[in-house]
CSV table of C-alpha atoms in Angstrom, one decimal:
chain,number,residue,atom,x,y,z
A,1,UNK,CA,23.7,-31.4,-5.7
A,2,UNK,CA,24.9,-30.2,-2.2
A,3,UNK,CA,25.0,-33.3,0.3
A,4,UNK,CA,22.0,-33.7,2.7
A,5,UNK,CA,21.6,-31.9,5.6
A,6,UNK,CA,18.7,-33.2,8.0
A,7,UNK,CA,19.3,-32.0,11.3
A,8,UNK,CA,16.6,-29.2,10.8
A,9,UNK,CA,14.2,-31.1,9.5
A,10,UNK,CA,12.8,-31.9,12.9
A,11,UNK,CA,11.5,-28.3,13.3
A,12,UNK,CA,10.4,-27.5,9.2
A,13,UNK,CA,6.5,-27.8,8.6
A,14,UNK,CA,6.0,-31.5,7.3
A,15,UNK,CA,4.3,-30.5,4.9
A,16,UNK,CA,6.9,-27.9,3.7
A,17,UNK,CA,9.4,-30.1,3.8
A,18,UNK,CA,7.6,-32.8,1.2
A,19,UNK,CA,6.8,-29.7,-1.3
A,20,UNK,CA,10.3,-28.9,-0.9
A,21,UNK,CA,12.0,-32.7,-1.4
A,22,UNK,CA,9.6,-33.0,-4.7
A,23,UNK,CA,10.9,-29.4,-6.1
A,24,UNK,CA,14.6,-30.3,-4.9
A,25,UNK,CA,14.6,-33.7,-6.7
A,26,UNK,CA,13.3,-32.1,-9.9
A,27,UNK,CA,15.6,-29.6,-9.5
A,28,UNK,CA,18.4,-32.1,-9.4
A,29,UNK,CA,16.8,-33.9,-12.4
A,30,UNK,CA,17.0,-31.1,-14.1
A,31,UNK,CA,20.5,-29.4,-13.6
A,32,UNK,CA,23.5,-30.8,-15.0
A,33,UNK,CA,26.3,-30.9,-13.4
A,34,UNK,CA,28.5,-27.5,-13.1
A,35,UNK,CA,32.2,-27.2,-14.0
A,36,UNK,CA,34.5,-26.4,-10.9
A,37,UNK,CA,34.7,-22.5,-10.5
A,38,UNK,CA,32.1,-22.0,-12.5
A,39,UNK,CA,30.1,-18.4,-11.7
A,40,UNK,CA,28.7,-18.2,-8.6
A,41,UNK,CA,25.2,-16.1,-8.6
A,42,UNK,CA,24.5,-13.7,-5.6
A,43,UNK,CA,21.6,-12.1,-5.3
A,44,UNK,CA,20.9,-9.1,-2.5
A,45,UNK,CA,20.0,-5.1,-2.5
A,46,UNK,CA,22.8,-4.0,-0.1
A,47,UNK,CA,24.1,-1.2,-3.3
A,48,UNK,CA,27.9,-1.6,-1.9
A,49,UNK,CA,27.9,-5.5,-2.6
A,50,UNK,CA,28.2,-5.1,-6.7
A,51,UNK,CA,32.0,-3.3,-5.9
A,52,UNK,CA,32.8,-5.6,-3.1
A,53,UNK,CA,32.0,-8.6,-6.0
A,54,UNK,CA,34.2,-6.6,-8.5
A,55,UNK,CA,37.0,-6.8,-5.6
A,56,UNK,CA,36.8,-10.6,-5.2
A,57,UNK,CA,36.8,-11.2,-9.0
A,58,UNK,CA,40.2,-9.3,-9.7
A,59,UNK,CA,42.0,-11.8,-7.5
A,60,UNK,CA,40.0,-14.9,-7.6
A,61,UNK,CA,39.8,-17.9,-10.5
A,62,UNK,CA,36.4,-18.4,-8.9
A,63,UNK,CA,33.8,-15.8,-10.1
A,64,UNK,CA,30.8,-14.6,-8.6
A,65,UNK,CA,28.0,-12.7,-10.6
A,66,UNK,CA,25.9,-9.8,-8.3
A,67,UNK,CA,22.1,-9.8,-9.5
A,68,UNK,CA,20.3,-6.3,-7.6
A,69,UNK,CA,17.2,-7.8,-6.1
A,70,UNK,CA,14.1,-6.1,-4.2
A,71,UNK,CA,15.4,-6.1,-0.4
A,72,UNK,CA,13.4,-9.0,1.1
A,73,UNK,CA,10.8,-8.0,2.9
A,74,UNK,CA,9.7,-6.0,-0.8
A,75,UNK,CA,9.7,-8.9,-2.7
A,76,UNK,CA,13.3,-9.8,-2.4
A,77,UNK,CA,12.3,-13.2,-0.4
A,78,UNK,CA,9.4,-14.1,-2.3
A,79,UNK,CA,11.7,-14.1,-5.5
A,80,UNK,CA,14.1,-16.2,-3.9
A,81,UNK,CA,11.4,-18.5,-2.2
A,82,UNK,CA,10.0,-19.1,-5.9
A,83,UNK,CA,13.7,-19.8,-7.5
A,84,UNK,CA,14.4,-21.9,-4.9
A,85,UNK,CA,10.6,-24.2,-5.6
A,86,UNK,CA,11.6,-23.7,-9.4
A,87,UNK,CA,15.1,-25.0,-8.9
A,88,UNK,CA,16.6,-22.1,-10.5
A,89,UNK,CA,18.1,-20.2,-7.5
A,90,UNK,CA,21.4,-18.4,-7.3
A,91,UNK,CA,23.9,-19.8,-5.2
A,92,UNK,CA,23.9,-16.5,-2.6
A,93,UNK,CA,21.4,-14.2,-1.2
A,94,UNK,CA,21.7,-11.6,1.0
A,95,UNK,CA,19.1,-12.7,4.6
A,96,UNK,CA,18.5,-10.2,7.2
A,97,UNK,CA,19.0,-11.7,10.1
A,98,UNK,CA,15.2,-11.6,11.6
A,99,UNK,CA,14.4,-14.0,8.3
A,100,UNK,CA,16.8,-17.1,8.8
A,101,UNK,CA,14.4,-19.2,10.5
A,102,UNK,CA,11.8,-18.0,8.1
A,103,UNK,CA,13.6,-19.0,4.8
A,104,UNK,CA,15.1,-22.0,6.8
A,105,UNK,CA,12.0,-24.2,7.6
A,106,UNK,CA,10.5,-23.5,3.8
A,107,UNK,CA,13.7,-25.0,2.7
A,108,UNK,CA,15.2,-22.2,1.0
A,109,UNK,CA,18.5,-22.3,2.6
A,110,UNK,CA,21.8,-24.7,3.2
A,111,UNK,CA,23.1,-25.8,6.7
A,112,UNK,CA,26.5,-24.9,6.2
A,113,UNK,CA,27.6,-25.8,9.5
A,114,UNK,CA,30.3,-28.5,8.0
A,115,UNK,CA,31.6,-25.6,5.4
A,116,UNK,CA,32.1,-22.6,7.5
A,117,UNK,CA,34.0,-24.9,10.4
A,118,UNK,CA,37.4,-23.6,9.1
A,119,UNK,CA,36.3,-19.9,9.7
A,120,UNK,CA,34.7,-20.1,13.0
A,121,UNK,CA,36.9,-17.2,14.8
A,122,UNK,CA,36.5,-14.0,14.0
A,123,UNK,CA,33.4,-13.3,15.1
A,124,UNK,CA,30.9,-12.8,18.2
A,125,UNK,CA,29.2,-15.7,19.6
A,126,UNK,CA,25.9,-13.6,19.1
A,127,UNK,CA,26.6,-13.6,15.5
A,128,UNK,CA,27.4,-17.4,14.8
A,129,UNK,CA,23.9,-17.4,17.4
A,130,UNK,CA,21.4,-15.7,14.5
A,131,UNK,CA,22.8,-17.9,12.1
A,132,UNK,CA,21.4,-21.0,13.4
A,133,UNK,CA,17.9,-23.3,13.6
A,134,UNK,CA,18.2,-25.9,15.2
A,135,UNK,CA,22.0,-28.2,15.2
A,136,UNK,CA,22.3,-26.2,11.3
A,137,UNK,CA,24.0,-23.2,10.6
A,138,UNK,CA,22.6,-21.3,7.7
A,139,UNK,CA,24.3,-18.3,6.9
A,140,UNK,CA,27.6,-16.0,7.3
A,141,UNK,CA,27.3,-13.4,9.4
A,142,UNK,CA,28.0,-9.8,7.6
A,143,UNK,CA,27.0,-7.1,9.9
A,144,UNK,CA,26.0,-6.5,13.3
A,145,UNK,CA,23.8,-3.8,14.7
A,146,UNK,CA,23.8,-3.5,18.7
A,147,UNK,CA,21.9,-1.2,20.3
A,148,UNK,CA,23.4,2.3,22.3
A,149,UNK,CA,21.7,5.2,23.8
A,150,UNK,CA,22.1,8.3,21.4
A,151,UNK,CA,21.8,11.6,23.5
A,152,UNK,CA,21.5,15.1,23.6
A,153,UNK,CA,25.0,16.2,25.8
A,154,UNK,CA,23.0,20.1,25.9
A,155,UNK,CA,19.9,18.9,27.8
A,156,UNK,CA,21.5,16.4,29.5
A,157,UNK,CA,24.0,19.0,30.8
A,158,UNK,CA,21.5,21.5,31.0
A,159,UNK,CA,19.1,19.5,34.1
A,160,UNK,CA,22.2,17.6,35.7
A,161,UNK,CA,22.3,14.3,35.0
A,162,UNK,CA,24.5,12.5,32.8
A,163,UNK,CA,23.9,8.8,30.6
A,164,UNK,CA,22.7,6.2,33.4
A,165,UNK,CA,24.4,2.3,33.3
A,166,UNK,CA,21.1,1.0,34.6
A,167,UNK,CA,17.7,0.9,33.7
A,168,UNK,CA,16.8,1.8,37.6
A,169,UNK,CA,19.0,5.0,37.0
A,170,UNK,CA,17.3,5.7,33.7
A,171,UNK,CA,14.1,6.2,35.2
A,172,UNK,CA,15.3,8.5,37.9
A,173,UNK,CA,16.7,10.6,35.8
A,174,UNK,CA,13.4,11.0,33.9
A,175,UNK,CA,11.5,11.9,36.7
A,176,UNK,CA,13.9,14.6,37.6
A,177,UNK,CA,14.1,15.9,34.1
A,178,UNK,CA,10.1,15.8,33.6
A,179,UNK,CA,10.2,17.6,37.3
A,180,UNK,CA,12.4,20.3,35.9
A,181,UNK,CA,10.4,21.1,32.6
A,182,UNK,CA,7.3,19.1,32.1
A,183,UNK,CA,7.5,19.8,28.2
A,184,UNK,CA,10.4,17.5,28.3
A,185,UNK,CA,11.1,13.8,28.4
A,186,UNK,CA,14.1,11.9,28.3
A,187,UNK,CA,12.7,9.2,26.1
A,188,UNK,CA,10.0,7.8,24.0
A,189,UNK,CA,8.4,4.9,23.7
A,190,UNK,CA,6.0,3.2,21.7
A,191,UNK,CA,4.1,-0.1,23.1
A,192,UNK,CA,3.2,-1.7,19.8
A,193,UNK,CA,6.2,-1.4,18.0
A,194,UNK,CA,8.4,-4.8,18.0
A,195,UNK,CA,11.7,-4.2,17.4
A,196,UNK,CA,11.6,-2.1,20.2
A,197,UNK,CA,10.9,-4.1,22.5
A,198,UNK,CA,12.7,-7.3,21.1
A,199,UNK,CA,16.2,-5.8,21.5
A,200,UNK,CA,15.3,-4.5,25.4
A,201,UNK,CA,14.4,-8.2,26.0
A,202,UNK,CA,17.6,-9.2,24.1
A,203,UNK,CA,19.8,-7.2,26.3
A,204,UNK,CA,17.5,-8.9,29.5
A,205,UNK,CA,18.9,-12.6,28.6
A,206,UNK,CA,15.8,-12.9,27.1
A,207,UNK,CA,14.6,-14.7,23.8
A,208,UNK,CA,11.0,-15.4,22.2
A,209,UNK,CA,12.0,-18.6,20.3
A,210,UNK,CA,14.5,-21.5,21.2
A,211,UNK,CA,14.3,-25.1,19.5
A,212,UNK,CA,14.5,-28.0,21.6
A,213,UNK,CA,13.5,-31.4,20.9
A,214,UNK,CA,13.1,-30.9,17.4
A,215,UNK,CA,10.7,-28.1,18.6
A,216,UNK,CA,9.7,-24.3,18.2
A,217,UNK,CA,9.6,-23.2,21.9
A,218,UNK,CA,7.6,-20.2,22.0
A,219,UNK,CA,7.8,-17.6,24.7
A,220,UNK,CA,7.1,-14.4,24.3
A,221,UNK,CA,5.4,-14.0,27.3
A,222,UNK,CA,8.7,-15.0,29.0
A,223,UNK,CA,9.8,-13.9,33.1
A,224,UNK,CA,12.4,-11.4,30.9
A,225,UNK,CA,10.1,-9.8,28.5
A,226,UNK,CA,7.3,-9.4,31.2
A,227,UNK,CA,10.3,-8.0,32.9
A,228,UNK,CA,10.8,-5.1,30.7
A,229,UNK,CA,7.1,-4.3,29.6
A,230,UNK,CA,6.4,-4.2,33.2
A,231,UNK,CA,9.2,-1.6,33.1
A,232,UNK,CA,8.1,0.5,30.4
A,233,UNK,CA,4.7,0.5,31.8
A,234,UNK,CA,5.8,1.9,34.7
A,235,UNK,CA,7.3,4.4,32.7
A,236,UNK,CA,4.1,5.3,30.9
A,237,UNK,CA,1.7,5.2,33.8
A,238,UNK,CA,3.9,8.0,35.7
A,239,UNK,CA,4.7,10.0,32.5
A,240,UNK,CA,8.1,9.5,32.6
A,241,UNK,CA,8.2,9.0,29.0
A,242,UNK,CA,6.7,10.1,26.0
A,243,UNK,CA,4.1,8.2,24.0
A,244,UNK,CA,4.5,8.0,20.7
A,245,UNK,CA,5.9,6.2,17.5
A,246,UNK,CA,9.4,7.0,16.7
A,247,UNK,CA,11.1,8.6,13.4
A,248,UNK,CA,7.8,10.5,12.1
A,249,UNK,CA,8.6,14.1,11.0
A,250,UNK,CA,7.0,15.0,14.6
A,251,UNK,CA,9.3,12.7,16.3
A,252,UNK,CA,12.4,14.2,14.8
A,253,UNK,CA,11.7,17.5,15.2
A,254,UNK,CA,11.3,16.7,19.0
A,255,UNK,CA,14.9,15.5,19.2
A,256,UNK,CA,15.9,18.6,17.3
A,257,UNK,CA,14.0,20.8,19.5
A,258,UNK,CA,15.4,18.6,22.8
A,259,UNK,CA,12.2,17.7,24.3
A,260,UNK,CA,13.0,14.5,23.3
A,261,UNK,CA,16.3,13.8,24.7
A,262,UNK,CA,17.6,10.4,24.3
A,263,UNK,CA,16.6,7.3,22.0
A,264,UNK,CA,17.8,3.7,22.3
A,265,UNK,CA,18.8,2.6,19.2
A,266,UNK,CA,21.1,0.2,16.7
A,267,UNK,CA,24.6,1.2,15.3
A,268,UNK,CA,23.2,2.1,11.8
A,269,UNK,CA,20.8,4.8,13.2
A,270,UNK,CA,24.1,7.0,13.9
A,271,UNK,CA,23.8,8.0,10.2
A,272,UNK,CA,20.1,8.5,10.1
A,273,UNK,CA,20.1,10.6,12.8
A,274,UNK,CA,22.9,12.7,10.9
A,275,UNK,CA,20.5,12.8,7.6
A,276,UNK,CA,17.2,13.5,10.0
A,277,UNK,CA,18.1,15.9,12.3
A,278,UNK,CA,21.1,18.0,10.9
A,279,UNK,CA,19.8,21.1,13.2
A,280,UNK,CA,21.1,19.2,15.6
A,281,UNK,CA,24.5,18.6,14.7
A,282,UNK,CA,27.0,18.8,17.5
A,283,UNK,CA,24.7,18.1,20.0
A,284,UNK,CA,24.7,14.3,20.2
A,285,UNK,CA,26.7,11.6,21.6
A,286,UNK,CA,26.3,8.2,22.2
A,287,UNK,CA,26.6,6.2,25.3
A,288,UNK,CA,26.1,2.2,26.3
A,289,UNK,CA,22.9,1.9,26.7
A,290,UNK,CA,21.7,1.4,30.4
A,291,UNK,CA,21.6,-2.3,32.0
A,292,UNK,CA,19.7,-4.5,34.3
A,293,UNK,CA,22.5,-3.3,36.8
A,294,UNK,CA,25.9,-2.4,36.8
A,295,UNK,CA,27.7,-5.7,37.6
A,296,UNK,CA,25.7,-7.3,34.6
A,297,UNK,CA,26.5,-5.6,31.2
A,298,UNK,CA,24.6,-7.1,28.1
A,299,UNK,CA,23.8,-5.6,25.2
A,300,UNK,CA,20.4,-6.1,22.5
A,301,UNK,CA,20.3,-6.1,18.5
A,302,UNK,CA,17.8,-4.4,15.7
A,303,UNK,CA,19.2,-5.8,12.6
A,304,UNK,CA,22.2,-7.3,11.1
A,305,UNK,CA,22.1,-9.4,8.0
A,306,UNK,CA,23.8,-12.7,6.3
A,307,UNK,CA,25.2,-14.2,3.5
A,308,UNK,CA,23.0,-17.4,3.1
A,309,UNK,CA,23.7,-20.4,0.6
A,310,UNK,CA,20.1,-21.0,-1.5
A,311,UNK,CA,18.9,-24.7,-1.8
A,312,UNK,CA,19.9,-26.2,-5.0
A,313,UNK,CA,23.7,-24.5,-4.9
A,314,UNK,CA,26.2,-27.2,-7.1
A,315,UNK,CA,29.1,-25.6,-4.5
A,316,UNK,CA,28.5,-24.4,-1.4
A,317,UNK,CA,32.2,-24.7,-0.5
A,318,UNK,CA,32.9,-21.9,-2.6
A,319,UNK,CA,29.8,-19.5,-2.1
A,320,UNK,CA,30.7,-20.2,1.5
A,321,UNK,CA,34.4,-19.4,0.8
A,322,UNK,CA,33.1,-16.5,-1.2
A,323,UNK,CA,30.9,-15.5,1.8
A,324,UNK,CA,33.4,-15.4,4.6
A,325,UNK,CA,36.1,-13.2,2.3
A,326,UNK,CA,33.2,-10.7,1.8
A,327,UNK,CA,32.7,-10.8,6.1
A,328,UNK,CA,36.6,-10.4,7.1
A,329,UNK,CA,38.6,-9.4,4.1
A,330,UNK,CA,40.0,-5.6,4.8
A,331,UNK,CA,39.5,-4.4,1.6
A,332,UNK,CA,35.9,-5.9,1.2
A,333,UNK,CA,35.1,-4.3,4.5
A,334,UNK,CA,36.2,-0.9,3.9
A,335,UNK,CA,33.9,-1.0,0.9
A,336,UNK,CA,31.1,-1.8,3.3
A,337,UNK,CA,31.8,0.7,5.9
A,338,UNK,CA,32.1,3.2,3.6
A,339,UNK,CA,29.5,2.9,0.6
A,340,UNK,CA,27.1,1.2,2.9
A,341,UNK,CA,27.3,2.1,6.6
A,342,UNK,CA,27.5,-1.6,7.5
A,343,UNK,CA,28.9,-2.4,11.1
A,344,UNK,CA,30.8,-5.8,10.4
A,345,UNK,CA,30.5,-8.6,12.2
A,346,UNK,CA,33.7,-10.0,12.5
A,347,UNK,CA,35.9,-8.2,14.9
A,348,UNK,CA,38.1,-7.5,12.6
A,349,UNK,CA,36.4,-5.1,10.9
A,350,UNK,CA,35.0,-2.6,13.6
A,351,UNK,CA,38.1,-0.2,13.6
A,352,UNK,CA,38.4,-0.1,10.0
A,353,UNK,CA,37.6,3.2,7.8
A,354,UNK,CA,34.7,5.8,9.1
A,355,UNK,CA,34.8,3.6,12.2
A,356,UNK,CA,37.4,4.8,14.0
A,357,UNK,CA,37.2,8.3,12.6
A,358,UNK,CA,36.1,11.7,15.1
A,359,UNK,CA,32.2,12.7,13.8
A,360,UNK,CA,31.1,15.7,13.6
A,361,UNK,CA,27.6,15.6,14.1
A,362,UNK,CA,28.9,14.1,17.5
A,363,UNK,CA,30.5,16.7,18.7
A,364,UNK,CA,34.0,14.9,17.5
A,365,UNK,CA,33.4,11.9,19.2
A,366,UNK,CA,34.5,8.5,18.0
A,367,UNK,CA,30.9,6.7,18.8
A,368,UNK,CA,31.9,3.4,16.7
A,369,UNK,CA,34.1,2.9,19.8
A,370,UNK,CA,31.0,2.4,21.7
A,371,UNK,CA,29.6,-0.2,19.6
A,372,UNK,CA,33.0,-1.6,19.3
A,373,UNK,CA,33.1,-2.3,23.2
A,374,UNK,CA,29.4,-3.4,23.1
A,375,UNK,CA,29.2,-6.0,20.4
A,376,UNK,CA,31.6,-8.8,22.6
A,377,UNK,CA,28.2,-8.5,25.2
A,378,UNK,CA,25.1,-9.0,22.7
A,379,UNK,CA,23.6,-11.8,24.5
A,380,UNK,CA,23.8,-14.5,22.7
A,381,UNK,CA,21.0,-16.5,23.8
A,382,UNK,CA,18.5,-14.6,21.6
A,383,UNK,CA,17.1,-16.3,18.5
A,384,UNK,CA,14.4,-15.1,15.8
A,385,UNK,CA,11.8,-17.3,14.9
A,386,UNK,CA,10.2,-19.2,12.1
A,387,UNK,CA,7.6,-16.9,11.0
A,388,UNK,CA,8.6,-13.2,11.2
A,389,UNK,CA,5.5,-11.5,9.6
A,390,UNK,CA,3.3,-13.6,12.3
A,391,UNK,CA,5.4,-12.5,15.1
A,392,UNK,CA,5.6,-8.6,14.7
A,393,UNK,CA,1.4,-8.9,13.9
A,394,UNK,CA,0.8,-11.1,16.9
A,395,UNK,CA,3.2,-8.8,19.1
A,396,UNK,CA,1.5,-5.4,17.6
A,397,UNK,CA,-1.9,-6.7,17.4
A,398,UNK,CA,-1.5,-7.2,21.3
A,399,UNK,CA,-0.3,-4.4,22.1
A,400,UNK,CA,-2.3,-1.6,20.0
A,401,UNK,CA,-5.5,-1.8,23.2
A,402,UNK,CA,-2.2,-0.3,25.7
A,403,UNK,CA,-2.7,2.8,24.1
A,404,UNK,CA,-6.2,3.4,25.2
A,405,UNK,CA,-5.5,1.9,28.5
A,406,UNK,CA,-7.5,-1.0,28.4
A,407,UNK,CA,-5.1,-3.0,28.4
A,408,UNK,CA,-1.3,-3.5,30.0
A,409,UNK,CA,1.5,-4.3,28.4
A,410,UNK,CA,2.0,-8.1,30.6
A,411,UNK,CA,-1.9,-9.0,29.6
A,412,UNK,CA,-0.9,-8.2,26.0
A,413,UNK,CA,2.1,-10.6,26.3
A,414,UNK,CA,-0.4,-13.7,26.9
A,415,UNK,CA,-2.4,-12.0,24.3
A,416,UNK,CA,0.0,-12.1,21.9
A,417,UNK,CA,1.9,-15.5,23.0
A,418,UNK,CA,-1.6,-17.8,22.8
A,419,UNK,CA,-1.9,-15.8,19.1
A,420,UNK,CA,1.7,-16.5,18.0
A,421,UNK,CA,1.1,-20.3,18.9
A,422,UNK,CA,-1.9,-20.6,16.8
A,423,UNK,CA,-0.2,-18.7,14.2
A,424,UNK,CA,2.9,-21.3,13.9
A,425,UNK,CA,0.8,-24.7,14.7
A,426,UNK,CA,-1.5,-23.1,11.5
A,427,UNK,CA,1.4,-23.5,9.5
A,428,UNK,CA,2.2,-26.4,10.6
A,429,UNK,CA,5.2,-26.5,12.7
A,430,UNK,CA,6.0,-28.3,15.7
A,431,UNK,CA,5.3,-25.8,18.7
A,432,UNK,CA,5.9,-26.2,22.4
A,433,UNK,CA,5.4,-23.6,25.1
C-alpha cells in the first residue's frame, strides 16, 4: 500500500473519510503485493493518450497499460469512484482540473506532494495551484487552458477600434460599436452560465474556495466576483452586450455573420471556432484578453486537466514518474498537440508542433504565441472546490431570475453563496464563510 497521507483529511467529510479507511483496509487485505515494474493501469478518454502510452513503453522497463474510459463527468468519475470503494482501481486517471477537490475529499486520490518534489520546475505556479487541497498535492498537471479574446479583425477595423487591455476600454468600445450599428454587439454574455464567469473572477485575483484551518472557505459572493457581475450588469442594463447563451447554432452564425464580434474564451476554443465557423476563416485573431487596468495583467482559466494517482496504487513513485514524462517529454507532447489539441502545461511544451505554426483561419497569425505570453499570469490564487456539480447548480440556479430582470446579478451572488454552504455542510464538510 502507498504510505499515509493525512494532511487533507482535516477538510474530507468525516464520514467519507471512515467509508473510505474501511474500503482501503480491505483493499489492502485483499491485494498482494506487486512485483517492482509491474504494469501500471491508466485509465482516461483523452484519444491521444493510448499513442503517447505506446511512446513510453518502447523505452521504458516500467509498463503502463491505457484502459479508454467515459470522460468523467459521463461516467468516467463514477467508475473510478466505485474502483476505488472496491479496491480495484488503476493506478492513473485522467482528472479535469474543476474535479480535484471533488475526487480528493471522497478519497479517491493520492497526495503526491512527497513524489512529484523532484519535478517541481517546469511549470506555472497556477498549475502546481489546481493541483492541490489543502497542504496535499494530488495530481500532475497536463494542460493548461487560459483564456484570450478571439475577434473579428473586419468589424473591428470596419467601426475603429482595435482589442482594448482593459475591461473599462472594453465597454467603451461597445458603446461606440452598438452606436454605429445597433444590429451589432461586440460581445455576449450569458448570466447563468459558470464557467463564464469563474474564469473573469479568476483573472480579478479572485477565487470561490480556499482551505484554511482545516476548512472549506466559501466565497462566491466575494468583493472580486461582485466586482465583475457588477460589470457585466452594467453591460446588460445599457445593451452593450448581447444576451444570450454561447456556441448554439444561433450563436455561431452571429460570429459568422459579425454581429457578434468578439468572445472571451480558453486556448482550446481556437480549434472549435475553426470547425464551427469555417465561413469565417481569415477573419479572426486573437488578442490578450482585456484587464482590470493596464499596469495589472492577470489572466483566468476554463479547463485544463491532470494526471491523478487513484487510492489503492502499490507505486505511486512510478505512475508519478510515468505522469511527469507524459507532461514534459518532447515527444509525448507533440503527440498531444497534435492528435489532441492539448495546450501543455509545462513551459516547455508551448512552442512545440502546431503551436508555433502561422493559422490560417487566423489570418496567418501565430495565436499560440498569445497564450504562450499569457499562461506565466494565470492567477494563481484561484482554487476549485469540493463539490463541482453543487457549485455550477447553486451558481446557475441563482442566476437564471437575471434574465427576467427580477433579479441582479450581486443579489444572486448571496443567493447562490447561502445555497452553496447548505449544499457542502449537507455533505458533510467542514465549511466556513
Amino acid at each position: 500500500m502507498s504510505k499515509a497521507r493525512p494532511k487533507a483529511r482535516g477538510i474530507v467529510s468525516a464520514a467519507v473519510s471512515a467509508a473510505m479507511l474501511g474500503s482501503m483496509l480491505a483493499g489492502c487485505a485483499a491485494t498482494a503485493p506487486e512485483a517492482e515494474n509491474s504494469e501500471l493501469v491508466f485509465w482516461g478518454w483523452n484519444p491521444a493518450y493510448e499513442k503517447v502510452v505506446d511512446l513510453w513503453n518502447s523505452s521504458h522497463d516500467q509498463q503502463v497499460k491505457f484502459e479508454t474510459t467515459a470522460s468523467g463527468g459521463d461516467g468516467g468519475y463514477t467508475k473510478m469512484q466505485a474502483a476505488v470503494k472496491a479496491g480495484n482501481a488503476p493506478c492513473l486517471a485522467q482528472v479535469g482540473n474543476e474535479s480535484v477537490p471533488t475526487l480528493t475529499v471522497d478519497g479517491s486520490l493520492v497526495d503526491i506532494s512527497e513524489e512529484i518534489d523532484q519535478y517541481r520546475d517546469g511549470f506555472p505556479d497556477s498549475a502546481w495551484a489546481a493541483m492541490g487541497v489543502g497542504e496535499g498535492i494530488y495530481g500532475v498537471p497536463v494542460d493548461i487552458a487560459p483564456l484570450a479574446l478571439f475577434y473579428r479583425a473586419d468589424v473591428y477595423e470596419k467601426f475603429g477600434v482595435t482589442p482594448a487591455t482593459t475591461w473599462e476600454q472594453f465597454a467603451a468600445d461597445s458603446a461606440t460599436v452598438h452606436a454605429a450599428d445597433p444590429n451589432v454587439y461586440l460581445s455576449s454574455f450569458a448570466p447563468a452560465i459558470t464557467y463564464q464567469i469563474a474564469g473573469f473572477v479568476q483573472q480579478a485575483g479572485g477565487t470561490w474556495y480556499s482551505s484554511e484551518n482545516d476548512q472549506w472557505k466559501v466565497s462566491m459572493n466575494g468583493a472580486e466576483t461582485k466586482d465583475v457581475a457588477a460589470y457585466w450588469q452594467k453591460m446588460m442594463d445599457e445593451d452593450l452586450t448581447k444576451v444570450t447563451d454561447p456556441e448554439t447554432p444561433e450563436w455561431f452564425a452571429a460570429v459568422q455573420d459579425g454581429t457578434i464580434a468578439s468572445y472571451v474564451a480558453p486556448v482550446w476554443w481556437a480549434t472549435v471556432l475553426e470547425g464551427a465557423a469555417a465561413g469565417s476563416s481569415g477573419k479572426w485573431r486573437v488578442a490578450p484578453m482585456p484587464n482590470i487596468d493596464d499596469d495589472t495583467v492577470s489572466t483566468g482559466t476554463a479547463g485544463g486537466s491532470a494526471t491523478s494517482v487513484l487510492t489503492g496504487c502499490d507505486d505511486v513513485q512510478g505512475a508519478v514518474d510515468f505522469a511527469n514524462w507524459m507532461s514534459t517529454d518532447d515527444g509525448a507532447l507533440e503527440i498531444l498537440i497534435e492528435d489532441a489539441a492539448s495546450f501543455p502545461a509545462a513551459t516547455n511544451g508551448t512552442g512545440l508542433g502546431s503551436l508555433s505554426e502561422p493559422l490560417e483561419f487566423y489570418g496567418g497569425q501565430k495565436v499560440y504565441e498569445v497564450f504562450a505570453a499569457a499562461a506565466p499570469t494565470i492567477n494563481p490564487n484561484w482554487q476549485f472546490g469540493p463539490a463541482n456539480a453543487e457549485t455550477g447548480s447553486a451558481y446557475a440556479d441563482a442566476m437564471k431570475p437575471v434574465l427576467d430582470g427580477t433579479r441582479t446579478m450581486v443579489e444572486g451572488l448571496d443567493v447562490a453563496q447561502a445555497s452553496l454552504v447548505d449544499a457542502l455542510t449537507t455533505k458533510g464538510l467542514s465549511v466556513t464563510e
